Amino acid sequence: MSEFFTSVLLKKELCKGCINCIKRCPTQAIRVRDGKAFIIKEFCIDCGECIRICPHHAKVATYDSPDIMKKFEYNVALPAPSLYGQFNNLDDVNIVLTALKKMGFDDVYEVSSAAELVSEMTRKYVAENEDKWPVISTACPTVVRLIQIRFPNLIDHLLPIYAPVDLAAINARNKAMKETNLPSEKIGIIFISPCPAKVTAVKSPIGIKKSEIDGVLAMKEIYPMLLPYMKESVNKVEDLGKSGRIGIGWGSTGGEAGALLTDNYLAADGIENVIRVLEDLEDQKFERLEFVELNACAGGCVGGVLTVENPYLAKVKLKRLRKYLPVACSHLDTEESADAFWTEDVPYEPVFKLGKNMRESINKMAKVEELMHKFPGLDCGSCGAPTCKALAEDIVRGVAKEEDCIHILRDYIHKLSDELSRFDKKK
Amino acid sequence: MNEKIVLRYEVDPNDFTRAGEASSNVKRRLKLLGVDPDIVRKVAISLYEGEINMVIHSYGGIIEVIISPEEIEMILTDKGPGIEDIELAMQAGYSTAPDNIRNLGFGAGMGLPNMKKYSDEFNIESTVGVGTTVKMKVFIPKE
């Protein structure tokens, strides 16, 4: 990836320059400069924590407007399984799918259906690649990006298979082209997403060359639009659903791993927990584990920043919905599906590196240590960096100065006024 | 010009909540320095094993890590019971860890063998009743 993209936007006029987001960011990617928050793009992993925490709603996610459908002649909606967990008393996903068609989509292709295909492929991959254990799931783009910039030794463990939404996009496009005879560019593949990280994953995909998704809509924006159509659909439900318990289970933590039909897995969610698990995985603290499912959001995809419902309630709703469904409805041998293995290498991107070479880096690190002795160690955030250490690193990187620390500035002013008064007396 | 970074960590005996702190910290720094991931891995594994050994067996000690452009040197010095038969202790699978430690998933008898395996230079000295010193080096190939 040559250019770094982030799906988080700052509404400058709303930003007060407080320290909430810089403190919450798990990769210390945010600084307050000139009184406004600023994201260091190459450090950002699109987890959305800053959007969640900002009390002034100055941080917003980028996503497409439903108007994007007007660009295409034929639109296919790709609903994420977490969408089904947003509604009260929903007992049939077909109601949601029918409503999507009433809303203006020409067809629907459930991401959960592609997820069942990915689960089948994963089962085979895990069984055949014992040397890659524990295999780490790659459905959450935030986790993949995090590993790419911070856990180089784990890159080899990444599951080299398309995320369900990316496979769904290819399959949906092929199906639409076949059914309509339209050229590819006239077909819009529109994902209804629980999180903004997918916006980034579409613009700068990891592991695949190009994403087949044309637009990403926010679940929270589609939700109120869908409700009236759902009421309308109840009386005449189209049978569109093609996923079972496995596919819909992907919407919350444990669903992906549970679909592998082994007990030998670990599933963790919430970005801080994910980082702790990755640290320990890197130290090889887990032996004989086959699979690791990691979700940046608490609760899994139902906890995405663009969802409406409380993630834990959404999880209950998904559970109820799944209860009477068949285990899986989509299978590789019966479904027409594209080959879904990654085609691109995932190189380590050492974005946090201090210097150009080891000698320069050591020098800079020594300077960081030196600065740390000067700073009060309060991690107050007044300088705009999340910790004293982050400020010290910024200084050696040449993007901040010592006097940004208000404690150092205060000492400096004291000294200056002392000298001035001495000068005054001499006179 | 500073050519070296010297890091010092104290290790508390039996404090499993803090075990691994030194190796995590060193790992983070090596990544900041842009050290090759394979080297980071070797250091992290050998240092973590050593740290855990100190937590399980010693009465406390000091870990010193010296990073230079050529190598990473780790010196682990503890006060403790010492090792009676070093050759035996170096054998894979040999362990004197008590049951309560084994129940925690430690004490598989792979600590010292792994430290030797993952470091490029390994040296151990021990005096019974006084303590043990392990010196390890991982070399950094020229850029």
Coordinates of C-alpha atoms in Angstrom, one line a residue:
Chain A
M1 CA 0.0 0.0 0.0
S2 CA 1.7 3.2 -1.1
E3 CA -0.8 5.6 0.4
F4 CA -2.4 5.5 3.8
F5 CA -6.1 6.0 4.0
T6 CA -8.3 6.4 7.0
S7 CA -12.1 6.4 7.1
V8 CA -12.2 8.7 10.1
L9 CA -13.0 12.4 9.4
L10 CA -12.7 15.3 11.7
K11 CA -15.4 18.0 11.8
K12 CA -13.0 20.8 12.7
E13 CA -15.7 23.2 13.9
L14 CA -16.9 20.7 16.5
C15 CA -13.4 19.7 17.8
K16 CA -12.6 21.3 21.1
G17 CA -9.1 20.0 21.2
C18 CA -9.7 17.9 24.3
I19 CA -7.8 14.8 25.1
N20 CA -10.5 12.1 24.9
C21 CA -9.6 10.7 21.5
I22 CA -5.8 10.9 21.9
K23 CA -6.1 8.9 25.2
R24 CA -8.4 6.3 23.7
C25 CA -6.5 5.5 20.5
P26 CA -5.0 2.1 20.8
T27 CA -2.1 2.8 18.4
Q28 CA -1.5 6.4 19.7
A29 CA -2.3 7.7 16.2
I30 CA -3.9 11.0 17.3
R31 CA -2.4 14.3 18.4
V32 CA -3.9 17.6 19.2
R33 CA -2.2 20.3 17.1
D34 CA -3.2 23.9 17.0
G35 CA -6.1 23.1 19.2
K36 CA -7.6 20.4 16.8
A37 CA -7.3 16.6 16.7
F38 CA -5.1 15.3 14.0
I39 CA -4.7 11.7 12.8
I40 CA -1.3 10.3 11.8
K41 CA -2.7 8.3 8.9
E42 CA 0.0 5.6 8.8
F43 CA -0.6 4.7 12.5
C44 CA -4.4 4.6 12.2
I45 CA -6.0 1.1 12.0
D46 CA -9.6 2.3 11.5
C47 CA -10.9 0.8 14.7
G48 CA -13.4 3.7 15.3
E49 CA -12.6 4.1 19.0
C50 CA -12.1 7.9 18.5
I51 CA -15.6 8.1 16.9
R52 CA -17.1 6.3 19.9
I53 CA -15.4 8.3 22.6
C54 CA -15.6 11.9 21.1
P55 CA -18.1 13.8 23.4
H56 CA -18.5 16.5 20.8
H57 CA -19.2 14.3 17.9
A58 CA -16.4 15.8 16.0
K59 CA -15.1 12.5 14.7
V60 CA -17.2 10.9 12.0
A61 CA -16.9 7.9 9.8
T62 CA -16.8 8.3 6.0
Y63 CA -19.2 6.2 4.0
D64 CA -21.3 6.5 0.9
S65 CA -24.7 8.1 0.7
P66 CA -27.6 5.9 -0.6
D67 CA -27.6 8.1 -3.7
I68 CA -24.6 6.1 -4.9
M69 CA -27.2 3.7 -6.2
K70 CA -28.2 6.2 -8.9
K71 CA -24.8 5.7 -10.5
F72 CA -25.7 2.2 -11.5
E73 CA -28.4 0.5 -13.6
Y74 CA -28.6 -2.5 -11.4
N75 CA -27.8 -2.5 -7.7
V76 CA -27.2 -5.5 -5.4
A77 CA -27.3 -5.0 -1.6
L78 CA -24.8 -7.0 0.5
P79 CA -26.3 -7.0 4.0
A80 CA -23.8 -7.9 6.8
P81 CA -25.2 -10.5 9.2
S82 CA -25.0 -7.9 12.0
L83 CA -27.9 -6.1 10.3
Y84 CA -30.3 -8.8 11.3
G85 CA -29.4 -8.2 15.0
Q86 CA -30.6 -4.6 14.8
F87 CA -34.4 -5.2 14.8
N88 CA -36.8 -6.1 17.6
N89 CA -38.8 -9.4 17.3
L90 CA -37.4 -10.2 13.9
D91 CA -38.1 -13.9 13.2
D92 CA -37.3 -14.1 9.5
V93 CA -34.4 -12.5 7.7
N94 CA -36.4 -12.6 4.6
I95 CA -38.4 -9.6 5.9
V96 CA -35.2 -7.6 5.9
L97 CA -34.1 -8.8 2.5
T98 CA -37.5 -8.2 1.0
A99 CA -37.5 -4.7 2.4
L100 CA -34.1 -4.0 0.9
K101 CA -35.5 -4.8 -2.5
K102 CA -38.5 -2.5 -1.8
M103 CA -36.1 0.2 -0.9
G104 CA -34.6 0.2 -4.3
F105 CA -32.1 -2.6 -4.6
D106 CA -32.6 -5.0 -7.6
D107 CA -31.2 -8.0 -5.8
V108 CA -29.6 -9.0 -2.5
Y109 CA -26.7 -11.2 -1.7
E110 CA -26.2 -12.0 1.9
V111 CA -22.7 -11.7 3.3
S112 CA -23.6 -14.5 5.7
S113 CA -24.1 -16.8 2.7
A114 CA -20.5 -16.1 1.5
A115 CA -19.4 -16.5 5.1
E116 CA -20.6 -20.1 5.0
L117 CA -18.4 -20.7 2.0
V118 CA -15.4 -19.0 3.7
S119 CA -16.1 -21.2 6.8
E120 CA -15.8 -24.3 4.6
M121 CA -12.6 -23.1 3.0
T122 CA -11.2 -22.2 6.4
R123 CA -11.9 -25.7 7.8
K124 CA -10.0 -27.2 4.9
Y125 CA -7.1 -24.7 5.2
V126 CA -6.7 -25.1 9.0
A127 CA -6.7 -28.9 8.6
E128 CA -4.1 -28.8 5.8
N129 CA -1.7 -26.2 7.3
E130 CA -0.7 -27.3 10.7
D131 CA 2.5 -25.3 10.4
K132 CA 0.5 -22.1 10.3
W133 CA -1.3 -22.8 13.6
P134 CA -2.8 -20.8 15.2
V135 CA -4.4 -19.5 12.0
I136 CA -5.6 -15.9 12.6
S137 CA -8.9 -14.8 11.2
T138 CA -8.8 -12.0 8.6
A139 CA -12.4 -11.0 8.4
C140 CA -11.9 -7.8 10.6
P141 CA -9.8 -5.4 8.5
T142 CA -8.7 -3.5 11.6
V143 CA -7.1 -6.6 13.0
V144 CA -5.3 -7.3 9.7
R145 CA -4.0 -3.8 9.5
L146 CA -2.9 -3.9 13.1
I147 CA -0.9 -7.1 12.5
Q148 CA 0.6 -5.6 9.4
I149 CA 2.1 -2.6 11.2
R150 CA 2.8 -4.0 14.6
F151 CA 3.0 -7.8 14.7
P152 CA 5.3 -8.8 11.7
N153 CA 5.9 -12.3 13.1
L154 CA 2.2 -13.1 13.0
I155 CA 1.7 -12.1 9.3
D156 CA 2.4 -15.7 8.3
H157 CA -0.5 -16.9 10.5
L158 CA -3.1 -14.8 8.7
L159 CA -5.8 -16.7 7.1
P160 CA -5.2 -16.0 3.4
I161 CA -8.8 -16.1 2.4
Y162 CA -11.1 -13.3 1.3
A163 CA -13.3 -11.7 4.0
P164 CA -16.9 -12.9 3.5
V165 CA -18.0 -9.5 2.2
D166 CA -15.3 -9.5 -0.5
L167 CA -16.3 -13.0 -1.6
A168 CA -19.9 -11.9 -1.5
A169 CA -19.1 -9.0 -3.8
I170 CA -17.4 -11.1 -6.4
N171 CA -20.2 -13.7 -6.4
A172 CA -22.9 -11.1 -6.4
R173 CA -21.3 -9.3 -9.4
N174 CA -21.0 -12.5 -11.4
K175 CA -24.5 -13.5 -10.6
A176 CA -25.9 -10.1 -11.6
M177 CA -23.9 -10.0 -14.9
K178 CA -25.2 -13.4 -15.8
E179 CA -28.8 -12.6 -15.0
T180 CA -28.9 -9.1 -16.6
N181 CA -26.3 -9.3 -19.3
L182 CA -25.2 -5.8 -18.2
P183 CA -21.5 -4.9 -18.3
S184 CA -19.7 -4.9 -14.9
E185 CA -19.6 -1.1 -14.6
K186 CA -23.3 -0.8 -14.8
I187 CA -23.7 -3.0 -11.8
G188 CA -23.5 -1.5 -8.3
I189 CA -22.4 -3.8 -5.5
I190 CA -23.3 -2.0 -2.3
F191 CA -22.3 -3.2 1.2
I192 CA -24.4 -2.4 4.2
S193 CA -21.7 -2.1 6.8
P194 CA -21.5 -2.1 10.6
C195 CA -18.1 -0.4 10.5
P196 CA -16.1 2.2 8.7
A197 CA -13.0 0.0 8.5
K198 CA -14.6 -1.6 5.5
V199 CA -14.5 1.8 3.7
T200 CA -10.8 1.7 4.1
A201 CA -10.6 -1.9 3.1
V202 CA -12.4 -1.2 -0.1
K203 CA -10.0 1.8 -0.9
S204 CA -6.8 0.1 0.1
P205 CA -7.4 -3.7 0.2
I206 CA -5.0 -6.0 2.0
G207 CA -4.3 -9.4 0.5
I208 CA -6.4 -8.9 -2.6
K209 CA -5.7 -6.7 -5.6
K210 CA -9.0 -4.9 -5.9
S211 CA -12.2 -4.9 -4.0
E212 CA -15.4 -5.6 -6.0
I213 CA -17.4 -3.4 -3.7
D214 CA -18.7 -0.2 -5.3
G215 CA -20.2 1.5 -2.2
V216 CA -20.3 1.2 1.5
L217 CA -23.5 2.3 3.3
A218 CA -23.8 2.8 7.0
M219 CA -26.1 0.4 8.8
K220 CA -27.3 3.2 11.1
E221 CA -28.4 5.2 8.1
I222 CA -30.2 2.4 6.3
Y223 CA -31.9 1.2 9.5
P224 CA -34.6 3.9 9.8
M225 CA -35.1 3.8 6.0
L226 CA -35.7 0.1 6.1
L227 CA -38.3 0.0 9.0
P228 CA -41.3 1.2 7.0
Y229 CA -40.5 -1.2 4.1
M230 CA -40.2 -4.0 6.6
K231 CA -43.7 -3.4 7.9
E232 CA -44.9 -3.4 4.3
S233 CA -43.0 -6.6 3.6
V234 CA -44.4 -8.7 6.4
N235 CA -47.5 -9.6 4.4
K236 CA -45.6 -10.6 1.3
V237 CA -42.2 -12.0 2.1
E238 CA -40.0 -13.1 -0.7
D239 CA -37.9 -16.2 0.0
L240 CA -34.4 -14.7 -0.5
G241 CA -32.4 -15.9 2.5
K242 CA -29.6 -18.3 1.7
S243 CA -27.8 -18.6 5.0
G244 CA -28.0 -20.8 8.1
R245 CA -26.8 -20.8 11.6
I246 CA -23.2 -20.7 10.6
G247 CA -23.4 -17.7 8.3
I248 CA -25.6 -15.6 10.6
G249 CA -23.3 -16.5 13.6
W250 CA -20.5 -14.5 12.0
G251 CA -22.2 -11.3 13.1
S252 CA -20.9 -11.7 16.6
T253 CA -17.9 -12.9 18.4
G254 CA -17.2 -16.6 18.3
G255 CA -19.4 -17.2 15.2
E256 CA -16.5 -17.5 12.8
A257 CA -14.4 -19.8 15.1
G258 CA -17.5 -21.8 16.1
A259 CA -18.1 -22.6 12.5
L260 CA -14.8 -24.5 12.3
L261 CA -16.3 -27.3 14.4
T262 CA -13.3 -27.5 16.7
D263 CA -13.1 -26.6 20.4
N264 CA -9.4 -25.7 19.9
Y265 CA -9.9 -22.0 19.3
L266 CA -9.7 -18.7 20.9
A267 CA -12.1 -15.8 20.2
A268 CA -11.3 -12.3 21.5
D269 CA -13.0 -9.0 21.0
G270 CA -12.5 -5.4 21.8
I271 CA -9.3 -3.7 20.4
E272 CA -7.4 -3.6 23.7
N273 CA -8.0 -7.3 24.3
V274 CA -7.1 -8.1 20.7
I275 CA -3.7 -6.4 21.2
R276 CA -3.1 -8.3 24.4
V277 CA -3.8 -11.6 22.6
L278 CA -1.6 -10.7 19.7
E279 CA 1.3 -9.8 22.1
D280 CA 1.0 -13.1 23.8
L281 CA 0.7 -15.0 20.5
E282 CA 3.9 -13.3 19.4
D283 CA 5.6 -14.6 22.4
Q284 CA 4.3 -18.1 21.6
K285 CA 2.4 -18.4 24.8
F286 CA -0.4 -20.4 23.2
E287 CA 0.5 -23.8 22.1
R288 CA -1.6 -26.3 20.2
L289 CA -4.3 -23.7 19.3
E290 CA -5.8 -24.2 15.8
F291 CA -7.6 -20.9 15.2
V292 CA -7.8 -17.4 16.6
E293 CA -10.8 -15.2 15.9
L294 CA -10.2 -11.6 16.6
N295 CA -12.7 -8.7 16.4
A296 CA -11.7 -5.1 17.0
C297 CA -15.2 -4.2 18.3
A298 CA -16.6 -5.5 21.6
G299 CA -19.1 -8.1 20.8
G300 CA -17.8 -8.6 17.3
C301 CA -19.4 -6.9 14.2
V302 CA -22.6 -6.2 16.1
G303 CA -20.4 -3.8 18.1
G304 CA -19.4 -1.8 15.0
V305 CA -19.5 2.0 15.2
L306 CA -22.1 2.2 12.5
T307 CA -24.7 -0.1 14.2
V308 CA -27.7 1.1 16.2
E309 CA -28.5 -1.6 18.7
N310 CA -26.5 -2.4 21.9
P311 CA -24.0 -5.1 20.7
Y312 CA -24.9 -7.6 23.5
L313 CA -28.6 -7.2 22.8
A314 CA -27.9 -7.6 19.1
K315 CA -26.1 -10.8 19.9
V316 CA -29.1 -12.2 21.7
K317 CA -31.3 -11.3 18.8
L318 CA -29.0 -13.1 16.4
K319 CA -29.0 -16.1 18.6
R320 CA -32.8 -16.2 18.6
L321 CA -32.9 -15.8 14.9
R322 CA -30.4 -18.6 14.3
K323 CA -32.2 -21.1 16.6
Y324 CA -34.4 -22.8 14.1
L325 CA -32.3 -22.4 11.0
P326 CA -30.4 -25.2 9.3
V327 CA -26.7 -25.4 10.2
A328 CA -25.6 -24.0 6.8
C329 CA -27.4 -23.3 3.6
S330 CA -24.5 -22.4 1.3
H331 CA -21.9 -24.9 0.3
L332 CA -18.9 -24.8 -2.0
D333 CA -20.0 -27.8 -4.1
T334 CA -23.5 -26.5 -4.8
E335 CA -22.9 -22.7 -4.9
E336 CA -21.3 -21.0 -7.8
S337 CA -18.4 -19.3 -6.1
A338 CA -15.2 -17.6 -7.1
D339 CA -11.8 -18.8 -5.9
A340 CA -11.3 -16.9 -2.7
F341 CA -7.6 -17.2 -1.8
W342 CA -5.6 -14.0 -1.3
T343 CA -3.6 -13.1 -4.4
E344 CA -1.3 -10.5 -2.9
D345 CA 1.5 -10.7 -0.3
V346 CA 1.0 -8.8 3.0
P347 CA 4.3 -7.0 3.7
Y348 CA 5.3 -5.8 7.1
E349 CA 5.0 -2.0 7.3
P350 CA 7.2 -0.7 10.1
V351 CA 5.4 2.6 10.4
F352 CA 6.6 3.1 14.0
K353 CA 10.3 2.9 13.2
L354 CA 12.2 5.9 14.7
G355 CA 15.1 6.2 12.3
K356 CA 16.3 5.2 8.8
N357 CA 18.8 2.7 10.1
M358 CA 19.7 1.0 13.3
R359 CA 22.4 3.6 14.3
E360 CA 20.0 6.5 13.8
S361 CA 17.2 4.7 15.6
I362 CA 19.4 3.9 18.6
N363 CA 20.4 7.5 18.7
K364 CA 16.9 8.7 18.6
M365 CA 15.8 6.2 21.3
A366 CA 18.6 7.4 23.6
K367 CA 17.3 10.9 23.0
V368 CA 13.8 9.7 23.9
E369 CA 15.1 8.3 27.2
E370 CA 16.9 11.6 27.9
L371 CA 13.7 13.6 27.3
M372 CA 11.7 11.2 29.5
H373 CA 13.8 12.2 32.5
K374 CA 12.9 15.8 31.9
F375 CA 9.2 15.3 31.5
P376 CA 7.0 14.9 34.6
G377 CA 5.6 11.5 33.6
L378 CA 2.0 12.6 34.2
D379 CA 0.8 11.6 30.7
C380 CA -1.6 14.6 31.1
G381 CA -2.1 15.0 27.4
S382 CA -1.8 18.8 27.5
C383 CA 0.9 18.8 24.9
G384 CA -1.4 17.1 22.5
A385 CA 0.3 13.7 22.7
P386 CA -1.3 10.9 24.6
T387 CA 1.8 10.2 26.8
C388 CA 5.1 11.8 27.8
K389 CA 6.8 9.1 25.8
A390 CA 4.7 9.8 22.7
L391 CA 5.7 13.4 23.0
A392 CA 9.4 12.4 23.3
E393 CA 9.1 10.3 20.2
D394 CA 7.4 13.1 18.3
I395 CA 10.3 15.4 19.3
V396 CA 12.9 13.0 18.0
R397 CA 10.8 12.5 14.9
G398 CA 11.0 16.3 14.5
V399 CA 7.3 17.0 14.7
A400 CA 7.1 18.5 18.2
K401 CA 9.2 20.5 20.6
E402 CA 10.1 20.3 24.3
E403 CA 8.2 23.4 25.2
D404 CA 5.0 21.7 24.0
C405 CA 5.1 20.2 27.5
I406 CA 3.4 22.8 29.7
H407 CA 5.5 21.7 32.7
I408 CA 8.7 22.4 30.9
L409 CA 7.2 25.7 29.5
R410 CA 6.3 26.7 33.1
D411 CA 9.8 26.1 34.3
Y412 CA 11.1 28.0 31.4
I413 CA 8.8 31.0 32.1
H414 CA 9.8 30.9 35.8
K415 CA 13.5 31.0 34.9
L416 CA 12.8 33.8 32.4
S417 CA 10.9 35.9 35.0
D418 CA 13.7 35.3 37.6
E419 CA 16.2 36.6 35.2
L420 CA 14.1 39.5 34.2
S421 CA 13.7 40.6 37.9
R422 CA 17.4 40.2 38.4
F423 CA 18.0 42.4 35.4
D424 CA 15.5 44.9 36.8
K425 CA 17.3 45.1 40.2
K426 CA 20.6 45.7 38.5
K427 CA 19.1 48.7 36.7
Chain B
M1 CA 26.6 9.8 19.3
N2 CA 24.9 7.2 21.4
E3 CA 25.8 3.7 20.2
K4 CA 24.0 1.7 22.9
I5 CA 20.8 1.5 24.7
V6 CA 21.0 0.0 28.2
L7 CA 17.8 -1.2 29.8
R8 CA 17.3 -2.6 33.3
Y9 CA 14.4 -4.4 34.7
E10 CA 13.9 -5.8 38.2
V11 CA 12.2 -9.2 38.4
D12 CA 10.0 -10.0 41.4
P13 CA 9.9 -13.7 42.4
N14 CA 6.5 -15.4 42.1
D15 CA 4.8 -12.4 40.6
F16 CA 3.2 -13.9 37.6
T17 CA 1.1 -10.9 36.8
R18 CA 4.2 -9.0 35.9
A19 CA 6.1 -11.8 34.3
G20 CA 6.8 -11.0 30.7
E21 CA 7.0 -7.3 31.3
A22 CA 10.6 -7.0 30.5
S23 CA 10.4 -9.0 27.3
S24 CA 7.3 -7.1 26.1
N25 CA 9.0 -3.8 26.8
V26 CA 12.2 -4.9 25.0
K27 CA 10.1 -6.2 22.1
R28 CA 8.3 -2.9 21.7
R29 CA 11.6 -1.0 21.7
L30 CA 13.2 -3.3 19.1
K31 CA 10.3 -2.7 16.8
L32 CA 10.7 1.1 17.2
L33 CA 14.3 0.6 16.3
G34 CA 13.3 -1.1 13.1
V35 CA 15.0 -4.4 14.0
D36 CA 14.2 -7.3 11.7
P37 CA 11.2 -9.2 12.8
D38 CA 13.1 -12.5 13.0
I39 CA 15.6 -11.0 15.4
V40 CA 12.8 -9.5 17.5
R41 CA 11.3 -12.9 17.7
K42 CA 14.5 -14.6 18.9
V43 CA 15.1 -11.9 21.5
A44 CA 11.4 -12.0 22.7
I45 CA 11.3 -15.8 23.1
S46 CA 14.7 -16.2 24.8
L47 CA 14.2 -13.3 27.1
Y48 CA 10.6 -14.3 28.1
E49 CA 11.8 -17.8 28.9
G50 CA 14.6 -16.3 31.1
E51 CA 12.2 -14.0 32.8
I52 CA 9.8 -16.7 33.6
N53 CA 12.6 -18.9 35.0
M54 CA 13.5 -16.1 37.3
V55 CA 10.0 -15.7 38.5
I56 CA 9.5 -19.4 39.1
H57 CA 12.9 -20.3 40.6
S58 CA 14.8 -17.3 42.0
Y59 CA 14.4 -15.0 44.9
G60 CA 14.5 -12.0 42.6
G61 CA 16.9 -10.5 40.2
I62 CA 17.9 -8.1 37.5
I63 CA 17.6 -8.2 33.7
E64 CA 19.9 -6.0 31.8
V65 CA 19.5 -5.6 28.0
I66 CA 22.1 -3.8 26.0
I67 CA 21.2 -2.9 22.4
S68 CA 23.8 -1.9 19.9
P69 CA 23.7 -1.8 16.1
E70 CA 25.6 -5.1 16.1
E71 CA 23.9 -7.2 18.8
I72 CA 21.4 -7.5 21.6
E73 CA 23.0 -8.7 24.8
M74 CA 20.8 -9.9 27.7
I75 CA 22.2 -10.5 31.1
L76 CA 19.9 -12.1 33.7
T77 CA 21.3 -12.2 37.2
D78 CA 19.4 -13.7 40.1
K79 CA 19.7 -14.5 43.7
G80 CA 18.4 -17.9 44.4
P81 CA 19.0 -21.6 45.0
G82 CA 21.3 -21.9 42.0
I83 CA 21.4 -24.9 39.7
E84 CA 23.1 -28.1 41.0
D85 CA 23.7 -29.9 37.7
I86 CA 23.6 -27.4 34.8
E87 CA 24.0 -30.2 32.2
L88 CA 20.9 -31.9 33.5
A89 CA 19.0 -28.6 33.6
M90 CA 19.8 -28.0 30.0
Q91 CA 18.1 -31.2 28.9
A92 CA 14.8 -30.7 27.2
G93 CA 11.9 -31.8 29.5
Y94 CA 13.9 -31.7 32.7
S95 CA 12.2 -29.5 35.3
T96 CA 12.4 -28.9 39.0
A97 CA 9.3 -26.7 39.0
P98 CA 6.8 -27.5 41.7
D99 CA 3.3 -28.8 40.9
N100 CA 1.5 -25.5 41.5
I101 CA 3.7 -23.9 38.8
R102 CA 3.1 -26.8 36.4
N103 CA -0.6 -26.4 37.0
L104 CA -0.3 -22.8 35.6
G105 CA 1.1 -24.3 32.4
F106 CA 4.7 -23.6 33.2
G107 CA 7.6 -25.9 34.1
A108 CA 7.7 -28.0 31.0
G109 CA 11.4 -28.2 31.2
M110 CA 11.9 -26.2 28.0
G111 CA 13.1 -22.9 29.5
L112 CA 16.9 -23.2 29.3
P113 CA 16.9 -25.3 26.1
N114 CA 14.7 -22.7 24.3
M115 CA 16.9 -19.9 25.6
K116 CA 19.9 -21.7 24.0
K117 CA 18.0 -22.5 20.9
Y118 CA 16.8 -18.9 20.2
S119 CA 20.0 -17.0 21.1
D120 CA 23.2 -16.9 19.1
E121 CA 25.4 -17.0 22.1
F122 CA 24.4 -18.6 25.4
N123 CA 26.3 -18.8 28.7
I124 CA 25.2 -19.9 32.1
E125 CA 27.0 -19.8 35.4
S126 CA 25.5 -20.9 38.7
T127 CA 26.5 -21.3 42.3
V128 CA 24.4 -23.4 44.5
G129 CA 22.9 -21.3 47.3
V130 CA 23.9 -18.0 45.7
G131 CA 22.3 -17.6 42.3
T132 CA 22.5 -17.9 38.6
T133 CA 23.7 -15.6 35.8
V134 CA 22.6 -16.2 32.2
K135 CA 24.2 -14.2 29.4
M136 CA 22.7 -14.4 25.9
K137 CA 23.4 -12.6 22.7
V138 CA 21.4 -12.3 19.5
F139 CA 23.4 -10.9 16.6
I140 CA 22.1 -8.4 14.1
P141 CA 23.3 -9.0 10.6
K142 CA 24.8 -6.0 8.9
E143 CA 22.3 -4.0 6.9

